[in-house]
Coordinates of C-alpha atoms in Angstrom, one line a residue:
Chain A
M1 CA -10.1 21.7 -7.3
K2 CA -10.2 25.1 -5.6
N3 CA -10.5 25.7 -1.9
K4 CA -13.9 27.1 -1.1
E5 CA -13.8 30.2 1.0
P6 CA -16.1 30.6 4.0
L7 CA -19.3 32.3 2.9
K8 CA -19.1 34.8 5.8
S9 CA -16.1 35.4 7.9
F10 CA -15.6 32.6 10.4
N11 CA -15.2 33.6 14.0
P12 CA -13.6 30.7 15.9
D13 CA -14.8 32.0 19.3
T14 CA -18.5 32.3 18.5
D15 CA -19.2 30.1 15.5
P16 CA -19.1 26.3 15.8
L17 CA -15.8 24.7 14.7
I18 CA -17.8 21.9 13.2
S19 CA -21.4 22.1 12.3
V20 CA -23.3 19.0 11.2
K21 CA -26.7 19.5 9.6
N22 CA -29.1 16.6 8.9
L23 CA -26.4 14.1 8.1
Q24 CA -27.5 11.0 6.3
K25 CA -25.6 7.8 5.4
N26 CA -27.0 4.7 3.7
F27 CA -25.2 1.5 3.3
K28 CA -27.0 -0.6 0.6
G29 CA -30.5 -0.3 2.1
L30 CA -29.3 0.3 5.7
H31 CA -29.8 3.7 7.2
A32 CA -26.6 4.0 9.3
L33 CA -27.2 7.7 9.9
N34 CA -30.7 9.2 9.8
G35 CA -30.6 12.9 10.1
V36 CA -27.8 13.8 12.6
S37 CA -27.3 17.5 13.5
L38 CA -24.7 18.7 16.0
D39 CA -22.6 21.9 16.6
I40 CA -19.1 21.4 18.0
Y41 CA -17.4 24.5 19.4
K42 CA -13.8 25.2 20.0
G43 CA -12.6 23.5 23.2
D44 CA -15.5 21.1 23.3
V45 CA -14.8 17.6 24.4
I46 CA -17.7 15.6 22.9
F47 CA -18.2 12.0 23.7
V48 CA -20.4 10.0 21.4
V49 CA -21.8 6.8 23.0
G50 CA -24.5 4.3 22.2
P51 CA -25.1 0.6 21.5
S52 CA -23.1 -1.0 18.8
G53 CA -24.6 -0.5 15.4
S54 CA -26.0 2.9 16.5
G55 CA -24.0 4.7 13.8
K56 CA -21.5 6.5 16.1
S57 CA -18.4 5.4 14.3
T58 CA -20.0 6.2 10.9
F59 CA -20.9 9.6 12.2
L60 CA -17.3 10.3 13.3
R61 CA -15.9 9.0 9.9
C62 CA -18.3 11.3 8.0
L63 CA -16.8 14.3 9.8
N64 CA -13.6 14.1 7.7
R65 CA -15.3 12.2 4.8
L66 CA -13.5 9.0 5.3
E67 CA -17.1 7.9 4.9
E68 CA -18.9 9.8 2.2
P69 CA -22.3 11.1 3.6
S70 CA -25.3 10.3 1.5
G71 CA -27.0 13.6 2.5
G72 CA -26.8 16.6 4.7
E73 CA -23.9 18.9 5.3
V74 CA -20.7 19.2 7.4
Y75 CA -19.2 22.7 7.9
F76 CA -15.7 22.8 9.2
E77 CA -14.3 26.3 10.2
G78 CA -17.2 27.8 8.2
V79 CA -16.5 25.8 5.0
E80 CA -18.9 23.2 3.7
I81 CA -16.6 20.3 3.4
T82 CA -19.3 18.0 2.1
D83 CA -19.2 20.1 -1.1
R84 CA -17.8 18.0 -3.9
N85 CA -15.6 20.9 -5.1
V86 CA -13.8 21.3 -1.9
D87 CA -10.3 20.0 -1.6
I88 CA -11.0 17.7 1.3
N89 CA -7.2 16.9 1.7
K90 CA -6.5 20.4 2.8
H91 CA -9.2 20.3 5.5
R92 CA -8.2 16.8 6.7
Q93 CA -4.8 18.2 7.6
K94 CA -6.6 20.2 10.3
M95 CA -8.6 17.2 11.6
G96 CA -6.5 14.7 13.3
M97 CA -7.8 11.1 13.5
V98 CA -7.0 8.2 15.8
F99 CA -8.2 4.7 14.9
Q100 CA -9.1 1.7 16.9
Q101 CA -6.5 -0.3 15.2
F102 CA -3.8 2.4 15.5
N103 CA -2.9 2.1 11.8
L104 CA 0.8 3.1 12.2
F105 CA 2.8 2.7 9.1
P106 CA 4.8 -0.5 9.7
H107 CA 7.6 0.3 7.2
M108 CA 8.5 3.6 8.9
T109 CA 10.2 4.3 12.2
V110 CA 8.1 6.1 14.8
L111 CA 9.8 9.4 13.9
K112 CA 9.1 9.0 10.2
N113 CA 5.5 8.0 11.0
M114 CA 5.2 11.4 12.7
T115 CA 7.1 13.6 10.3
Q116 CA 6.1 12.3 6.9
A117 CA 2.9 14.3 6.7
P118 CA 4.1 17.6 8.0
V119 CA 7.2 17.5 5.8
K120 CA 5.4 16.4 2.6
L121 CA 2.1 18.3 3.1
Q122 CA 3.0 21.4 5.1
H123 CA 6.5 21.7 3.7
I124 CA 8.1 22.1 7.1
P125 CA 11.8 21.5 7.1
K126 CA 12.7 18.0 8.2
A127 CA 14.8 19.1 11.2
D128 CA 12.0 21.3 12.5
A129 CA 9.4 18.6 12.1
E130 CA 11.7 16.1 13.9
A131 CA 12.3 18.5 16.7
E132 CA 8.5 19.0 17.1
A133 CA 8.0 15.3 17.0
M134 CA 10.6 14.7 19.7
K135 CA 8.9 17.2 21.9
L136 CA 5.6 15.4 21.5
L137 CA 7.2 12.0 22.1
E138 CA 8.8 13.4 25.2
R139 CA 5.4 14.5 26.4
V140 CA 3.9 11.0 26.1
G141 CA 7.0 9.4 27.5
L142 CA 8.2 7.6 24.4
A143 CA 11.2 9.7 23.3
D144 CA 13.4 6.6 23.6
R145 CA 11.3 4.8 20.9
A146 CA 11.8 7.4 18.2
N147 CA 13.8 5.1 16.0
S148 CA 11.8 1.9 16.7
Y149 CA 9.5 0.4 14.2
P150 CA 5.8 0.0 15.1
N151 CA 6.0 -3.8 15.4
Q152 CA 8.5 -3.4 18.3
L153 CA 5.9 -1.5 20.4
S154 CA 3.1 -2.6 22.7
G155 CA -0.5 -1.7 21.8
G156 CA -0.6 1.2 24.3
Q157 CA 2.6 2.6 22.9
K158 CA 1.3 2.3 19.4
Q159 CA -1.9 4.2 20.2
R160 CA 0.1 7.0 22.0
I161 CA 2.3 7.3 18.9
A162 CA -0.8 7.4 16.7
I163 CA -2.1 10.3 18.8
V164 CA 1.1 12.3 18.6
R165 CA 1.3 11.5 14.9
A166 CA -2.0 13.3 14.4
L167 CA -0.9 16.1 16.7
C168 CA 2.2 16.7 14.5
M169 CA -0.1 18.3 11.9
K170 CA -1.2 20.8 14.5
P171 CA -4.9 20.0 14.0
D172 CA -7.8 22.2 15.2
V173 CA -9.8 19.1 16.2
M174 CA -9.0 15.5 17.1
L175 CA -11.3 12.7 16.2
F176 CA -11.0 9.4 18.2
D177 CA -12.7 6.3 16.9
E178 CA -12.8 3.8 19.8
P179 CA -9.1 4.4 20.7
T180 CA -9.0 1.9 23.5
S181 CA -11.2 -0.9 22.2
A182 CA -8.3 -2.9 20.8
L183 CA -6.1 -2.6 23.8
D184 CA -5.3 -5.0 26.6
P185 CA -6.9 -3.7 29.8
E186 CA -3.7 -2.8 31.5
M187 CA -2.8 -0.5 28.6
V188 CA -6.0 1.5 28.5
G189 CA -4.9 3.8 31.2
E190 CA -1.8 5.2 29.5
V191 CA -3.8 6.1 26.4
L192 CA -6.6 7.8 28.4
Q193 CA -3.9 9.7 30.3
V194 CA -2.7 11.3 27.0
M195 CA -6.3 12.1 26.0
R196 CA -7.0 13.6 29.4
G197 CA -3.9 15.9 28.9
L198 CA -5.3 17.0 25.6
A199 CA -8.6 17.8 27.1
E200 CA -7.0 19.9 29.8
E201 CA -5.2 21.9 27.1
K202 CA -8.5 22.7 25.6
M203 CA -8.0 20.7 22.4
T204 CA -11.3 20.2 20.6
M205 CA -12.1 16.5 20.6
V206 CA -14.8 14.2 19.4
V207 CA -14.5 10.8 21.0
V208 CA -16.4 7.6 20.2
T209 CA -15.8 5.2 23.1
H210 CA -17.2 2.6 25.5
E211 CA -15.2 4.0 28.4
M212 CA -18.1 5.4 30.4
A213 CA -16.1 6.4 33.5
F214 CA -13.7 8.3 31.4
A215 CA -16.5 10.0 29.5
R216 CA -18.1 11.1 32.8
E217 CA -14.7 12.5 34.0
V218 CA -13.5 14.4 30.8
A219 CA -16.5 15.1 28.6
S220 CA -17.9 18.6 28.3
K221 CA -20.9 17.0 26.5
I222 CA -22.1 13.5 26.0
V223 CA -24.1 12.6 22.9
F224 CA -26.2 9.4 22.9
M225 CA -26.9 7.8 19.6
A226 CA -29.2 4.9 18.6
E227 CA -30.5 3.7 15.3
G228 CA -28.6 6.4 13.4
Q229 CA -30.0 9.3 15.4
I230 CA -29.0 11.5 18.3
L231 CA -31.6 10.7 20.9
E232 CA -30.1 12.8 23.7
S233 CA -27.2 15.0 24.5
G234 CA -26.1 16.9 27.6
T235 CA -23.5 17.3 30.3
P236 CA -22.1 14.2 32.0
D237 CA -24.4 15.0 35.0
E238 CA -27.5 15.2 32.9
F239 CA -26.5 12.1 31.0
F240 CA -25.8 9.8 33.9
N241 CA -28.1 11.2 36.6
H242 CA -31.1 12.5 34.7
P243 CA -31.6 10.5 31.5
K244 CA -34.7 11.7 29.7
T245 CA -35.4 9.0 27.2
D246 CA -36.3 5.3 28.0
R247 CA -33.7 4.2 25.4
L248 CA -30.9 5.9 27.3
K249 CA -32.2 4.5 30.6
Q250 CA -32.1 1.0 29.2
F251 CA -28.6 1.6 27.9
L252 CA -27.3 2.9 31.2
D253 CA -29.0 0.0 33.0
K254 CA -27.0 -2.4 30.9
I255 CA -23.6 -0.8 31.1
L256 CA -23.5 0.6 34.7
Chain B
M1 CA 44.9 -58.4 -19.6
N2 CA 43.1 -58.3 -16.3
I3 CA 39.8 -56.6 -15.6
F4 CA 41.4 -53.5 -14.1
S5 CA 43.5 -52.7 -17.1
V6 CA 40.3 -52.9 -19.3
M7 CA 38.6 -50.5 -17.0
G8 CA 41.6 -48.2 -17.0
E9 CA 41.6 -48.2 -20.8
D10 CA 37.9 -47.4 -20.9
I11 CA 38.4 -44.5 -18.5
S12 CA 41.3 -43.1 -20.4
N13 CA 39.3 -43.5 -23.6
F14 CA 36.5 -41.7 -22.0
F15 CA 38.6 -38.7 -21.0
Q16 CA 40.2 -38.7 -24.4
Q17 CA 36.8 -38.6 -26.0
F18 CA 35.6 -35.9 -23.6
G19 CA 38.6 -33.8 -24.4
N20 CA 38.1 -34.1 -28.1
D21 CA 34.4 -33.3 -27.8
F22 CA 35.2 -30.3 -25.6
Y23 CA 37.7 -29.0 -28.1
L24 CA 35.4 -29.6 -31.0
N25 CA 32.4 -27.8 -29.4
F26 CA 33.9 -25.0 -27.5
V27 CA 37.5 -24.3 -28.5
K28 CA 37.7 -25.0 -32.3
N29 CA 36.8 -21.9 -34.4
A30 CA 36.3 -20.1 -31.1
R31 CA 32.8 -21.6 -30.8
W32 CA 32.6 -20.7 -27.1
K33 CA 31.8 -17.2 -28.4
Y34 CA 28.4 -18.4 -29.4
L35 CA 27.6 -19.1 -25.8
V36 CA 29.2 -15.9 -24.3
N37 CA 27.5 -13.6 -26.9
G38 CA 24.3 -15.5 -26.5
L39 CA 24.4 -15.1 -22.7
G40 CA 24.9 -11.4 -23.2
V41 CA 21.8 -11.2 -25.4
T42 CA 19.8 -13.3 -23.0
L43 CA 20.8 -11.1 -20.0
K44 CA 20.1 -7.9 -22.0
V45 CA 16.7 -9.0 -23.1
T46 CA 15.8 -10.3 -19.6
L47 CA 17.0 -7.1 -17.8
F48 CA 15.1 -4.6 -20.0
A49 CA 12.0 -6.9 -20.2
V50 CA 12.0 -7.0 -16.4
L51 CA 12.1 -3.2 -16.2
I52 CA 9.2 -2.9 -18.7
G53 CA 7.4 -5.6 -16.8
I54 CA 7.7 -3.8 -13.5
A55 CA 6.7 -0.4 -14.9
L56 CA 3.8 -1.8 -16.8
G57 CA 2.8 -4.2 -14.0
F58 CA 2.7 -1.5 -11.3
L59 CA 0.8 0.9 -13.6
V60 CA -1.9 -1.7 -14.5
A61 CA -2.1 -2.9 -10.9
I62 CA -2.6 0.7 -9.6
I63 CA -5.2 1.5 -12.2
R64 CA -7.1 -1.7 -11.4
S65 CA -7.0 -1.4 -7.7
T66 CA -7.9 2.3 -7.8
H67 CA -10.9 1.4 -9.9
D68 CA -11.9 -1.3 -7.4
K69 CA -11.5 1.0 -4.4
A70 CA -12.9 4.1 -6.1
G71 CA -14.7 6.1 -3.5
T72 CA -15.4 9.7 -4.1
M73 CA -14.6 11.3 -7.4
S74 CA -16.1 13.4 -10.1
S75 CA -18.0 11.7 -12.8
L76 CA -15.4 12.6 -15.5
L77 CA -12.6 11.0 -13.4
K78 CA -14.8 7.9 -12.9
F79 CA -15.4 7.7 -16.7
V80 CA -11.7 7.9 -17.4
L81 CA -11.0 5.3 -14.8
N82 CA -13.6 2.9 -16.3
V83 CA -12.1 3.3 -19.7
L84 CA -8.5 2.7 -18.4
N85 CA -9.7 -0.3 -16.4
F86 CA -11.4 -1.8 -19.4
I87 CA -8.2 -1.4 -21.5
C88 CA -6.2 -3.1 -18.6
N89 CA -8.7 -6.0 -18.5
V90 CA -8.4 -6.6 -22.3
Y91 CA -4.6 -6.5 -22.0
L92 CA -4.5 -9.0 -19.1
T93 CA -7.0 -11.3 -20.8
V94 CA -5.2 -11.4 -24.2
I95 CA -1.6 -11.6 -22.8
R96 CA -2.4 -14.3 -20.2
G97 CA -4.6 -16.1 -22.6
T98 CA -2.1 -16.7 -25.4
P99 CA 1.4 -18.3 -25.4
V100 CA 4.3 -16.0 -25.1
L101 CA 5.9 -17.5 -28.2
V102 CA 2.8 -16.7 -30.3
Q103 CA 3.0 -13.1 -29.0
L104 CA 6.6 -12.9 -29.9
L105 CA 6.0 -14.1 -33.4
I106 CA 3.0 -11.7 -33.9
I107 CA 5.1 -8.8 -32.7
Y108 CA 8.0 -9.7 -35.0
F109 CA 6.2 -10.8 -38.1
V110 CA 3.0 -8.7 -37.9
I111 CA 3.5 -5.5 -35.9
F112 CA 7.1 -4.8 -36.8
A113 CA 6.8 -6.6 -40.2
S114 CA 7.4 -3.6 -42.4
V115 CA 10.3 -2.1 -40.5
R116 CA 13.9 -3.3 -40.2
I117 CA 14.4 -3.4 -36.5
D118 CA 16.8 -4.8 -34.0
K119 CA 15.6 -8.3 -33.1
S120 CA 16.6 -7.9 -29.4
F121 CA 14.4 -4.8 -29.3
V122 CA 11.5 -6.9 -30.5
A123 CA 12.2 -9.6 -27.9
I124 CA 12.5 -6.9 -25.1
V125 CA 9.1 -5.5 -26.1
A126 CA 7.4 -8.9 -26.4
F127 CA 8.7 -10.3 -23.1
G128 CA 8.3 -7.0 -21.3
V129 CA 4.7 -6.7 -22.3
N130 CA 4.1 -10.4 -21.5
S131 CA 5.7 -10.1 -18.1
G132 CA 3.8 -6.9 -17.3
A133 CA 0.5 -8.8 -17.3
Y134 CA 1.7 -11.3 -14.7
V135 CA 3.4 -8.7 -12.6
A136 CA 0.2 -6.7 -12.6
E137 CA -1.8 -9.5 -11.0
I138 CA 0.9 -10.1 -8.5
V139 CA 1.1 -6.4 -7.5
R140 CA -2.7 -6.0 -7.5
G141 CA -3.0 -8.9 -5.0
G142 CA -0.3 -7.2 -2.9
I143 CA -2.1 -3.9 -2.9
M144 CA -5.4 -5.5 -2.0
S145 CA -3.7 -7.4 0.9
I146 CA -2.7 -4.2 2.6
D147 CA -5.1 -3.4 5.5
Q148 CA -7.7 -0.8 4.5
G149 CA -6.7 1.1 7.8
Q150 CA -3.3 2.0 6.3
F151 CA -5.1 3.7 3.5
E152 CA -7.5 5.5 5.8
A153 CA -4.7 6.6 8.1
G154 CA -2.9 8.1 5.1
R155 CA -6.0 9.9 3.9
S156 CA -6.9 11.2 7.4
L157 CA -3.5 12.9 7.6
G158 CA -4.3 14.8 4.4
F159 CA -2.4 12.8 1.8
N160 CA -4.3 12.6 -1.5
F161 CA -4.9 9.3 -3.2
A162 CA -1.6 9.3 -5.2
Q163 CA 0.5 10.4 -2.2
T164 CA -1.1 7.7 0.0
M165 CA -0.3 5.1 -2.7
W166 CA 3.2 6.3 -3.1
Y167 CA 4.3 6.9 0.5
I168 CA 2.3 4.2 2.3
I169 CA 0.8 1.5 0.2
I170 CA 3.4 0.8 -2.5
P171 CA 6.4 0.4 -0.2
Q172 CA 4.5 -2.1 1.8
T173 CA 3.2 -3.8 -1.3
F174 CA 6.7 -4.1 -2.7
K175 CA 7.9 -5.9 0.3
N176 CA 5.0 -8.3 0.3
V177 CA 5.2 -9.2 -3.4
L178 CA 9.0 -9.5 -3.6
P179 CA 9.1 -13.3 -3.4
A180 CA 6.4 -13.7 -6.1
L181 CA 8.2 -11.0 -8.3
G182 CA 11.5 -12.8 -7.9
N183 CA 9.8 -16.0 -9.1
E184 CA 8.3 -14.2 -12.1
F185 CA 11.7 -12.9 -13.2
I186 CA 13.3 -16.3 -12.9
V187 CA 10.5 -17.6 -15.1
L188 CA 11.1 -14.7 -17.5
L189 CA 14.8 -15.4 -17.8
K190 CA 14.1 -19.0 -18.9
E191 CA 11.2 -18.0 -21.1
T192 CA 13.5 -15.8 -23.2
S193 CA 14.9 -19.1 -24.5
V194 CA 12.2 -19.2 -27.2
A195 CA 13.6 -16.0 -28.8
G196 CA 15.5 -18.2 -31.3
Y197 CA 12.2 -18.5 -33.2
I198 CA 12.8 -15.0 -34.5
A199 CA 16.4 -15.9 -35.1
L200 CA 17.7 -13.9 -32.2
E201 CA 21.0 -15.4 -31.1
D202 CA 20.4 -15.8 -27.4
L203 CA 22.0 -18.4 -25.2
T204 CA 19.8 -21.2 -26.3
K205 CA 20.2 -20.4 -29.9
G206 CA 24.0 -20.1 -29.4
G207 CA 24.1 -23.7 -28.1
D208 CA 22.0 -24.8 -31.0
I209 CA 24.2 -23.2 -33.5
I210 CA 27.2 -25.1 -32.1
R211 CA 25.1 -28.4 -32.3
S212 CA 24.3 -27.8 -35.9
Q213 CA 28.0 -27.2 -36.7
T214 CA 29.5 -30.1 -34.8
F215 CA 26.6 -32.6 -34.9
S216 CA 27.1 -33.3 -31.2
A217 CA 24.2 -32.4 -29.0
L218 CA 25.2 -33.4 -25.6
M219 CA 27.9 -30.9 -24.7
P220 CA 26.6 -27.6 -26.0
L221 CA 23.1 -28.3 -24.7
L222 CA 24.4 -29.3 -21.2
A223 CA 26.5 -26.2 -21.2
V224 CA 23.5 -24.1 -22.0
A225 CA 21.5 -25.8 -19.3
A226 CA 24.3 -25.3 -16.7
I227 CA 24.5 -21.6 -17.5
Y228 CA 20.8 -21.1 -17.0
L229 CA 20.9 -23.0 -13.8
L230 CA 23.8 -20.9 -12.5
M231 CA 22.0 -17.6 -13.3
V232 CA 18.8 -18.8 -11.6
V233 CA 20.8 -19.8 -8.5
I234 CA 22.5 -16.4 -8.4
L235 CA 19.1 -14.6 -8.9
S236 CA 17.5 -16.6 -6.0
R237 CA 20.4 -15.7 -3.7
L238 CA 20.0 -12.0 -4.6
Q239 CA 16.3 -12.2 -4.0
K240 CA 16.9 -13.7 -0.5
L241 CA 19.4 -11.0 0.4
L242 CA 17.0 -8.2 -0.7
E243 CA 14.1 -9.8 1.2
R244 CA 16.2 -10.0 4.4
R245 CA 17.1 -6.3 4.1
L246 CA 13.5 -5.2 3.6
R247 CA 12.3 -7.3 6.5
S248 CA 14.5 -5.3 8.9
S249 CA 11.5 -3.4 10.2
E250 CA 9.9 -6.6 11.5
K251 CA 12.6 -7.6 13.8

């Protein structure tokens, strides 16, 4: 498989980092995604919200093709990554992903969890990768857990490790799939704190979440999904204070 | 004569008899060599059969679970995978559906009929191929029991399918299936005792040769049984030690 080059030269400052065009996903007769289009620019912090079953997680997982779209296109840095001939593994290295269930590798130490991919995939010398990992651990306050195994950590610690594991690959975008939904309430804050820090550093982020207060505070744009479609999108102010569709008004009535 | 001296006489007779039997079965004509050489053959056949079993078992398990998981791939790859999966299914059905002794006889008298070949090689092939089928199902169960999230986390970092399997799924699988694998190898060690059917002089056959020469069954057969038991106990111990070491990440 060869790496498909961008058709025209990609300008990261003016072109969308990710461009989604008419995305479709069917699960055995169920239309999980029904024509979703969205442009995500460098530095955007996009929050995707909506009722459960609205297709928001499916949408996120289609962005790096963990879920294979049934139709439509996804362009990442100017390359159509939904093209079957594209080496998706190359592009996934630049798209970090954080899962609801953390998915740390239980048979590796924290440090190994973080350095395995950079060492094996980007051929970074082990010592350099470890130094970089320690710097990141320092930042999230977990440097003392470098040699622990995941089972020795709390949920909040695991999720912070999962975030810095993805960051170790130096991704251009970070995808978050309900990162705080599996956490005990008192551990949500420490994870949000790390995400807030990333947003302040202008990391491009796409976040699926139910944390409305956090979305209001950090999002540059909130996207509202229902029945596999984007019904509305706008700034937090537009979203919370001037909802246009009845569906969003109902949704906000229920959750606020 | 009182009752105690009768008993005493019986006991001393018994020891005398035991000593004579022991001498006859093991010492005379260096008959103990049948057991020692037989043990060597049994261990050799078991060891290499285990290696073949592991290699074959993991290979088949990976093909079958890849086929079951198969997400996105070109149609050519899908076709190849379907063919491989079909071959694996036939292998599993045939091997698990027929007795190992029949397989051994077929391999010796049919497949290798026209070539003069080392009998222990035939036994290694037969027991290795047989064991591979059972190991494959154990390992496949182990792979399927790993949370799908582990797989997705690996892929999301940019590992391809094979790398995800090798770095993330297989090490966890190995730890999970170790007890069942250990069991399989203990069974295999004992199953090799039918190798005498192709006149391979393994441990069991060694004991049987002694019996046929001395016409006393008790002692050689008990000795054979005791040696198998001892090896199984040692294997179980080793297995426990290994499990404990691999579990260190769960403490």
